[in-house]
mmCIF file of C-alpha atoms and ligand atoms in Angstrom:
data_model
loop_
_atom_site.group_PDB
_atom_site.id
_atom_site.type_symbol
_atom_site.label_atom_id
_atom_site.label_comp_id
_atom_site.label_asym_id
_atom_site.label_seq_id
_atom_site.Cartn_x
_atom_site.Cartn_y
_atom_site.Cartn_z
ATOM 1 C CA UNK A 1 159.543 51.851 212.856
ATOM 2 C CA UNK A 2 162.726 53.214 215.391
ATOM 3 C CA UNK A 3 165.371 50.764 214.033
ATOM 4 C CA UNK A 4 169.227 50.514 215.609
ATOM 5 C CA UNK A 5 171.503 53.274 215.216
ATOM 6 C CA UNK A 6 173.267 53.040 211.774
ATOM 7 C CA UNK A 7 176.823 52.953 212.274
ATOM 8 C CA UNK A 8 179.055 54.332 209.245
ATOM 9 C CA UNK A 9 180.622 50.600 209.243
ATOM 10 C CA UNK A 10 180.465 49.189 205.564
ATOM 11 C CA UNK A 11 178.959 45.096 205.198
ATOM 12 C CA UNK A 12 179.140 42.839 202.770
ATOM 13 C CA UNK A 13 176.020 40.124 202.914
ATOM 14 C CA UNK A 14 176.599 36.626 202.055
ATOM 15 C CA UNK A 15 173.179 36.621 200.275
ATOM 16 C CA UNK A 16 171.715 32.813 198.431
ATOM 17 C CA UNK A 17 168.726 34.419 198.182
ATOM 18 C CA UNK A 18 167.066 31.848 200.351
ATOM 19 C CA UNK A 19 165.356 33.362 203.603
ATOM 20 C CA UNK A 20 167.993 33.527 206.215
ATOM 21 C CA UNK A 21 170.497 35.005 204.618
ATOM 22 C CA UNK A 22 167.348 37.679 203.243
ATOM 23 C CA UNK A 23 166.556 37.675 206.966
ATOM 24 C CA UNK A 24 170.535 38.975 207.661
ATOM 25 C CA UNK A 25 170.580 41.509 204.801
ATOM 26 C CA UNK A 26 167.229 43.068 206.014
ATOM 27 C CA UNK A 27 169.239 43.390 209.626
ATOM 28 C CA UNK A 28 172.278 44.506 207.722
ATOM 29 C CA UNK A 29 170.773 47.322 205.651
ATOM 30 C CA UNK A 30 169.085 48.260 208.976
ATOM 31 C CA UNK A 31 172.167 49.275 210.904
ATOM 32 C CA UNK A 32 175.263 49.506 208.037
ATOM 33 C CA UNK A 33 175.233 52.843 206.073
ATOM 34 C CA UNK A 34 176.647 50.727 202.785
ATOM 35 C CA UNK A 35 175.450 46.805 202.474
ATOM 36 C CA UNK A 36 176.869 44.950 199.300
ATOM 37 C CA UNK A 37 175.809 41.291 198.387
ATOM 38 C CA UNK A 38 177.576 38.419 197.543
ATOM 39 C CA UNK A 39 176.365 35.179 196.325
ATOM 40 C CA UNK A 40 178.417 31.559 194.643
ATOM 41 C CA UNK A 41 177.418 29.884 192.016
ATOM 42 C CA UNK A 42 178.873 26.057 192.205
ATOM 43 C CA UNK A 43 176.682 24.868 190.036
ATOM 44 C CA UNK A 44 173.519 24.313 192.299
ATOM 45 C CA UNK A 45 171.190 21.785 191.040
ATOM 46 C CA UNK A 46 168.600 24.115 190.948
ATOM 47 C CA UNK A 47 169.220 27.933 189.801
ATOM 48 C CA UNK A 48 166.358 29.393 191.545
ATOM 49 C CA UNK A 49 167.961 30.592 194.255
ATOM 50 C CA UNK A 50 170.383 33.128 191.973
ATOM 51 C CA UNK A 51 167.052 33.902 190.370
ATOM 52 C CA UNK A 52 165.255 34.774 193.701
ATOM 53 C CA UNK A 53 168.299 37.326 195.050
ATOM 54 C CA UNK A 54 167.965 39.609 191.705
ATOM 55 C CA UNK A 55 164.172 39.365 193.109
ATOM 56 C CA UNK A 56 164.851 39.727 196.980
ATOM 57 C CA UNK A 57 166.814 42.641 196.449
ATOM 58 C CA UNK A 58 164.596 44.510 194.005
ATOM 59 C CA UNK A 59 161.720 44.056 196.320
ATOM 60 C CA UNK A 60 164.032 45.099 199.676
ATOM 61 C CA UNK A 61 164.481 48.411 197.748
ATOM 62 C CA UNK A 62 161.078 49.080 196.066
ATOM 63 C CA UNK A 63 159.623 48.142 199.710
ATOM 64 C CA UNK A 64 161.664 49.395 201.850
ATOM 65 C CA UNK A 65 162.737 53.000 200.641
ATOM 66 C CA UNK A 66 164.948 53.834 203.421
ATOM 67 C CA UNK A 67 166.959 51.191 202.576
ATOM 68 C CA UNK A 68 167.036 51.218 199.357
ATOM 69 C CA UNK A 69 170.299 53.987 199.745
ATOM 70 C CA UNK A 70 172.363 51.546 201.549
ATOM 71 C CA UNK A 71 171.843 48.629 199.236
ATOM 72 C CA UNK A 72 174.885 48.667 196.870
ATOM 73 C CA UNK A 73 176.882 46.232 194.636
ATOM 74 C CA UNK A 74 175.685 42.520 193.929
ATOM 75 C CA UNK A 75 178.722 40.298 193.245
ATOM 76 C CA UNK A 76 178.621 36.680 192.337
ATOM 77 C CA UNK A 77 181.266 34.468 192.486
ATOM 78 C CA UNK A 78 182.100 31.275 190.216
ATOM 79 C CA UNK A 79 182.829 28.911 192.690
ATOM 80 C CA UNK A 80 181.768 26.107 190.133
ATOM 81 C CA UNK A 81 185.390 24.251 191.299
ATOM 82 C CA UNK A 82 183.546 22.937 194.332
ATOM 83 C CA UNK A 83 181.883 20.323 191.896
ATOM 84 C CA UNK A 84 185.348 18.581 192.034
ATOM 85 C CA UNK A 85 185.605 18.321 195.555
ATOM 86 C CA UNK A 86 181.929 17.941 197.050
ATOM 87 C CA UNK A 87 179.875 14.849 195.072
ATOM 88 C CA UNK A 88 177.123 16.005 197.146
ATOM 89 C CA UNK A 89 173.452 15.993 196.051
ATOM 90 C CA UNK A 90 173.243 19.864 195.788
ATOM 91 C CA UNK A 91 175.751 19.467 192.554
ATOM 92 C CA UNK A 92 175.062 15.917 191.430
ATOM 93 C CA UNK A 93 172.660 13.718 191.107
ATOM 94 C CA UNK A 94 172.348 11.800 193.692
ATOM 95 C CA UNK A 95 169.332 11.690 196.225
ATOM 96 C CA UNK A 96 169.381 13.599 199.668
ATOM 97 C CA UNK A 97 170.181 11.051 202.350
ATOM 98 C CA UNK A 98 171.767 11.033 206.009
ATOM 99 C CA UNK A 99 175.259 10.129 206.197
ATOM 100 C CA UNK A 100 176.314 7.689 208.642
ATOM 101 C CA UNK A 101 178.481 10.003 209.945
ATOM 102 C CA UNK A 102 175.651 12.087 210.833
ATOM 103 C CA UNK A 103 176.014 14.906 208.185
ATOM 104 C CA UNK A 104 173.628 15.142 205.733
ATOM 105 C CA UNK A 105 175.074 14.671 202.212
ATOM 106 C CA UNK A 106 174.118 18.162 200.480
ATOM 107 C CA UNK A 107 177.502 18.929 203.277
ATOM 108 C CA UNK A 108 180.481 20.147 200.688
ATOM 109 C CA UNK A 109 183.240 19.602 203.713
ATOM 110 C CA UNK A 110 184.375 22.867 205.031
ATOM 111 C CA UNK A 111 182.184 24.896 202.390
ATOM 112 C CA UNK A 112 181.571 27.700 204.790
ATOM 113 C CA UNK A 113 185.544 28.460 205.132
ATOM 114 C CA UNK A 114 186.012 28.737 201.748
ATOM 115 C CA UNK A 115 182.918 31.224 201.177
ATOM 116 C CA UNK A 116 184.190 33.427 204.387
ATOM 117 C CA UNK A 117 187.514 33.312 202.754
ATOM 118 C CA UNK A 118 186.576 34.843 199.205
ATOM 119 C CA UNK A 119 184.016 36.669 200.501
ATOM 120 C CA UNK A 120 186.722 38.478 203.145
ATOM 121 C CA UNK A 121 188.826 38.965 200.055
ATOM 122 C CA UNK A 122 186.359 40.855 197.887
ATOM 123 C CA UNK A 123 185.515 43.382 200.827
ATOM 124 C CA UNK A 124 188.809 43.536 201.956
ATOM 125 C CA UNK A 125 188.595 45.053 197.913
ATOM 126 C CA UNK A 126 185.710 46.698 198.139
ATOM 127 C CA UNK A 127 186.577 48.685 201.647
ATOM 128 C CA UNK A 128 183.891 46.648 203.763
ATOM 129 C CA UNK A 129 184.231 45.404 207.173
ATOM 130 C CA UNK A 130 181.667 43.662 208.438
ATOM 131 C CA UNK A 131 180.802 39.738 207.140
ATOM 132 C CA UNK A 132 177.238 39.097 207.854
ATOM 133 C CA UNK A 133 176.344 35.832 207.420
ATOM 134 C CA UNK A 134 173.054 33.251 208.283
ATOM 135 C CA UNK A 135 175.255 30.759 209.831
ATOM 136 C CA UNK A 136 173.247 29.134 212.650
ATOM 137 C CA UNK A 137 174.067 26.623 215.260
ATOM 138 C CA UNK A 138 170.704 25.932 216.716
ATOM 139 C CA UNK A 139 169.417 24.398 213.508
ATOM 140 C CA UNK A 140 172.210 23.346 211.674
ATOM 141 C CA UNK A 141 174.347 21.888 214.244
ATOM 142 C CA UNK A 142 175.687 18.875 212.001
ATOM 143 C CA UNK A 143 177.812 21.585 210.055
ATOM 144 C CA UNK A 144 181.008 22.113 211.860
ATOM 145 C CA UNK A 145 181.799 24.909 209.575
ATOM 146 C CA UNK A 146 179.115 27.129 210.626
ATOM 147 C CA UNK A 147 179.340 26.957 214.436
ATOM 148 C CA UNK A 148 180.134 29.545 216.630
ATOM 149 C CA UNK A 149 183.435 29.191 217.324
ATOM 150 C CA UNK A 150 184.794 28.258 214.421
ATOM 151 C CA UNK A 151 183.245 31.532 212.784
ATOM 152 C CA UNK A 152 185.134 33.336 216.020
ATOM 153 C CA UNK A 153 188.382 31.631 214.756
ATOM 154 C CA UNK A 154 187.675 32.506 211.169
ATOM 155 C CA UNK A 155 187.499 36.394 211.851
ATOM 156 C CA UNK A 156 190.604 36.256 214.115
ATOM 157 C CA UNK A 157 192.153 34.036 211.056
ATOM 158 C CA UNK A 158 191.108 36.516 208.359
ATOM 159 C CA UNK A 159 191.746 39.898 210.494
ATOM 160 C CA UNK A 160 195.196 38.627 211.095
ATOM 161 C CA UNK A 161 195.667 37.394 207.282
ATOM 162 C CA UNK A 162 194.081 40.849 205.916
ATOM 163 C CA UNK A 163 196.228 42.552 208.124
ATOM 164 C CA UNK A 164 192.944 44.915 208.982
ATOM 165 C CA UNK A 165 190.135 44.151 211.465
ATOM 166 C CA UNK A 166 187.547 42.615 209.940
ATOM 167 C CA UNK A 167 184.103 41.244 211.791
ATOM 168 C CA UNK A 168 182.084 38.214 211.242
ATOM 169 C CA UNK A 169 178.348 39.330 212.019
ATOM 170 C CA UNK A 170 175.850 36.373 212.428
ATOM 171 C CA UNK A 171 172.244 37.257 214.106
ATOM 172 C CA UNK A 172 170.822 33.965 213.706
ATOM 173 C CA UNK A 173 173.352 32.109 215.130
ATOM 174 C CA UNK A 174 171.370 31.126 218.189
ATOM 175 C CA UNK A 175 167.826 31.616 216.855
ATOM 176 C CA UNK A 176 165.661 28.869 215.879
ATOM 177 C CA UNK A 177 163.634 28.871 212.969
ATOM 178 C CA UNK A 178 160.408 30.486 214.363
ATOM 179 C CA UNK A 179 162.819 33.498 215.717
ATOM 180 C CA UNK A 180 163.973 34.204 212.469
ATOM 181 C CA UNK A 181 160.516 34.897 211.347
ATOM 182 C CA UNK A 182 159.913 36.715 214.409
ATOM 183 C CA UNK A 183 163.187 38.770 213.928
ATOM 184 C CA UNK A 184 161.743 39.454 210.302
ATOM 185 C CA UNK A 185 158.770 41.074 211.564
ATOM 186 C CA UNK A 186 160.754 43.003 214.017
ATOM 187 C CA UNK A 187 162.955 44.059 210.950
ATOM 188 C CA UNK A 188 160.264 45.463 208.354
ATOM 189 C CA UNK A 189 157.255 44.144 210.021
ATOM 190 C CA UNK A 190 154.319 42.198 208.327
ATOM 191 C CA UNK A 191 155.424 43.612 205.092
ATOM 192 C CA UNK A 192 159.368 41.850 205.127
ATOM 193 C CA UNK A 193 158.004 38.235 206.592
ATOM 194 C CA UNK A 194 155.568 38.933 203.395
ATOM 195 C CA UNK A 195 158.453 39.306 200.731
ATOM 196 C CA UNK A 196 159.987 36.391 202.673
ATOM 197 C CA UNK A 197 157.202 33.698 202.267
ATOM 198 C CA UNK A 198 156.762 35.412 198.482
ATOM 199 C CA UNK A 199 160.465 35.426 196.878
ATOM 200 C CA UNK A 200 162.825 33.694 198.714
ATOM 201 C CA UNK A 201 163.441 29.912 198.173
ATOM 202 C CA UNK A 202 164.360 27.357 200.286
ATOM 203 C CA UNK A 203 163.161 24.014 198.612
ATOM 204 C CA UNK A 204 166.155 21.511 198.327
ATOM 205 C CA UNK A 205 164.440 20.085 195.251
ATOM 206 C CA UNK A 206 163.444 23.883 193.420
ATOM 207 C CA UNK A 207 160.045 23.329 193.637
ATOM 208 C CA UNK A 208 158.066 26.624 193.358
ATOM 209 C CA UNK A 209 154.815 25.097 192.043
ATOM 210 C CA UNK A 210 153.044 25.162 195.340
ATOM 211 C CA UNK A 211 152.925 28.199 197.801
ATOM 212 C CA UNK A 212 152.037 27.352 200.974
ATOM 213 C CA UNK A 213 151.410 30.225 204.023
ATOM 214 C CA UNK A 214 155.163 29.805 204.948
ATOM 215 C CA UNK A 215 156.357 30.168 201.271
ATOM 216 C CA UNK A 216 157.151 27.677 198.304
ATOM 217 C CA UNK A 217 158.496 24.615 197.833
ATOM 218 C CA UNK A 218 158.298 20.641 197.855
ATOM 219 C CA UNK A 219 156.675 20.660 201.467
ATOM 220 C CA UNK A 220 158.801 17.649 202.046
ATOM 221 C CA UNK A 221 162.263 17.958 202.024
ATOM 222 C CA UNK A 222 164.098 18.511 205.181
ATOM 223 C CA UNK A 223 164.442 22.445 204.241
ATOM 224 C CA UNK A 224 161.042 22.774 203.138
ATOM 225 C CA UNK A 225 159.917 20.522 206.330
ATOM 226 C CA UNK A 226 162.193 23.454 208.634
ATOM 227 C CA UNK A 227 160.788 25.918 207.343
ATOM 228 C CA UNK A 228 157.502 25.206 207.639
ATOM 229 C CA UNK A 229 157.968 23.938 211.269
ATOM 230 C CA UNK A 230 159.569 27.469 211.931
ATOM 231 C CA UNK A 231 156.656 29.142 210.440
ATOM 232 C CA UNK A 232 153.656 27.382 212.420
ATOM 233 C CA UNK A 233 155.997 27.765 215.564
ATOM 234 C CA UNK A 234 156.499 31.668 215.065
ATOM 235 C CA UNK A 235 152.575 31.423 214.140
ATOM 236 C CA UNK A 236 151.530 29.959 216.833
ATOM 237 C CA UNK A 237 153.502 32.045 219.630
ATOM 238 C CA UNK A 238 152.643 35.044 218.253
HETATM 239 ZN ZN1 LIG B 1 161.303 21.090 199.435
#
């Protein structure tokens, strides 16, 4: 399949191993000639996720062969601090549940800065240039942090602090849920939307006990409940 021209740019991936951000590093490995991986650990409920990168990524390269050169260094960051600011149901206990501000309450306020922020650091280390990230406005609009413009403000903010240009890369940003599959297929083709549905993880509550055709999880939970709305959508239109 003719992919994009590969540019000699270097990217790091902020990977959760969940299936947009496997969605960006497919587009990243298809067009960077060097794609590292970074993930945070801040003490998610549910560790499945860190499981399912070490998965996603070992599949990517057995699968995908012409990749499989590009794919480089994993990091993962402690991050476990967040705990002390967040009380939010991804890190305690408490049940998942609309705000009345709007937000729902698995929101850690202004999460997304801090992850661009460390994750800017380490390739500012590592000699990368390129953030990718699955931020997305169309589906996530309740979370300031990952809108547009305030991802344009945070690569001015970090170029300028770095002192060397750096660029925030976001395909999804405008995409809804059933053009992230499609953008899958377009990617790697039956084969990637296959790895997708098999080994990533979406499920708020870490369920993996029940596949279903768009993947595993809970089927009830407002991320399982996107997802599979995404997937009959992209199903349907095809
Ligand atoms: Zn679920």
């Amino acid at each position: 399949m003719a992919g994009p021209e590969v540019t000699g740019r270097h990217a790091l991936v902020l990977f959760s191993g969940g299936q947009d951000s496997t969605v960006c590093l497919a587009w990243a490995l298809s067009r960077f000639e060097r794609v590292e991986t970074l993930g945070f650990d801040y003490g998610q409920r549910h560790r499945i996720e860190l499981d399912c990168r070490r998965t996603v990524r070992r599949e990517l390269a057995v699968q995908f062969p012409h990749w499989a050169p590009r794919l480089g260094d994993d990091h993962l960051l402690d991050l476990s601090l967040l705990g002390q600011i967040g009380d939010s149901a991804l890190t305690s206990e408490r049940a998942i549940e609309m705000q009345a501000n709007g937000l729902p309450n698995t929101f850690v306020p202004g999460r997304n800065l801090l992850f661009l922020t460390f994750a800017a650091a380490l390739a500012y280390r590592r000699g990368l240039s390129v953030l990718v990230g699955g931020m997305c406005e169309t589906d996530y609009s309740g979370y300031p942090d990952c809108r547009d413009n305030t991802l344009k403000a945070m690569q001015v903010a970090l170029s300028l602090g770095l002192a060397t240009p750096l660029t925030i890369e976001t395909p999804l940003m405008f995409l809804t849920k059933a053009e992230t599959w499609a953008l899958a297929d377009q990617l790697g083709g039956a084969a990637l939307n296959e790895l997708v549905v098999e080994h990533t993880h979406t499920c708020y509550l870490g369920d993996r006990g029940q596949r279903h055709d768009w993947g595993y999880g809970c089927g009830q939970c407002p991320a399982c409940q996107l997802r599979a709305a995404g997937h009959a959508a992209w199903v349907a239109g095809r």
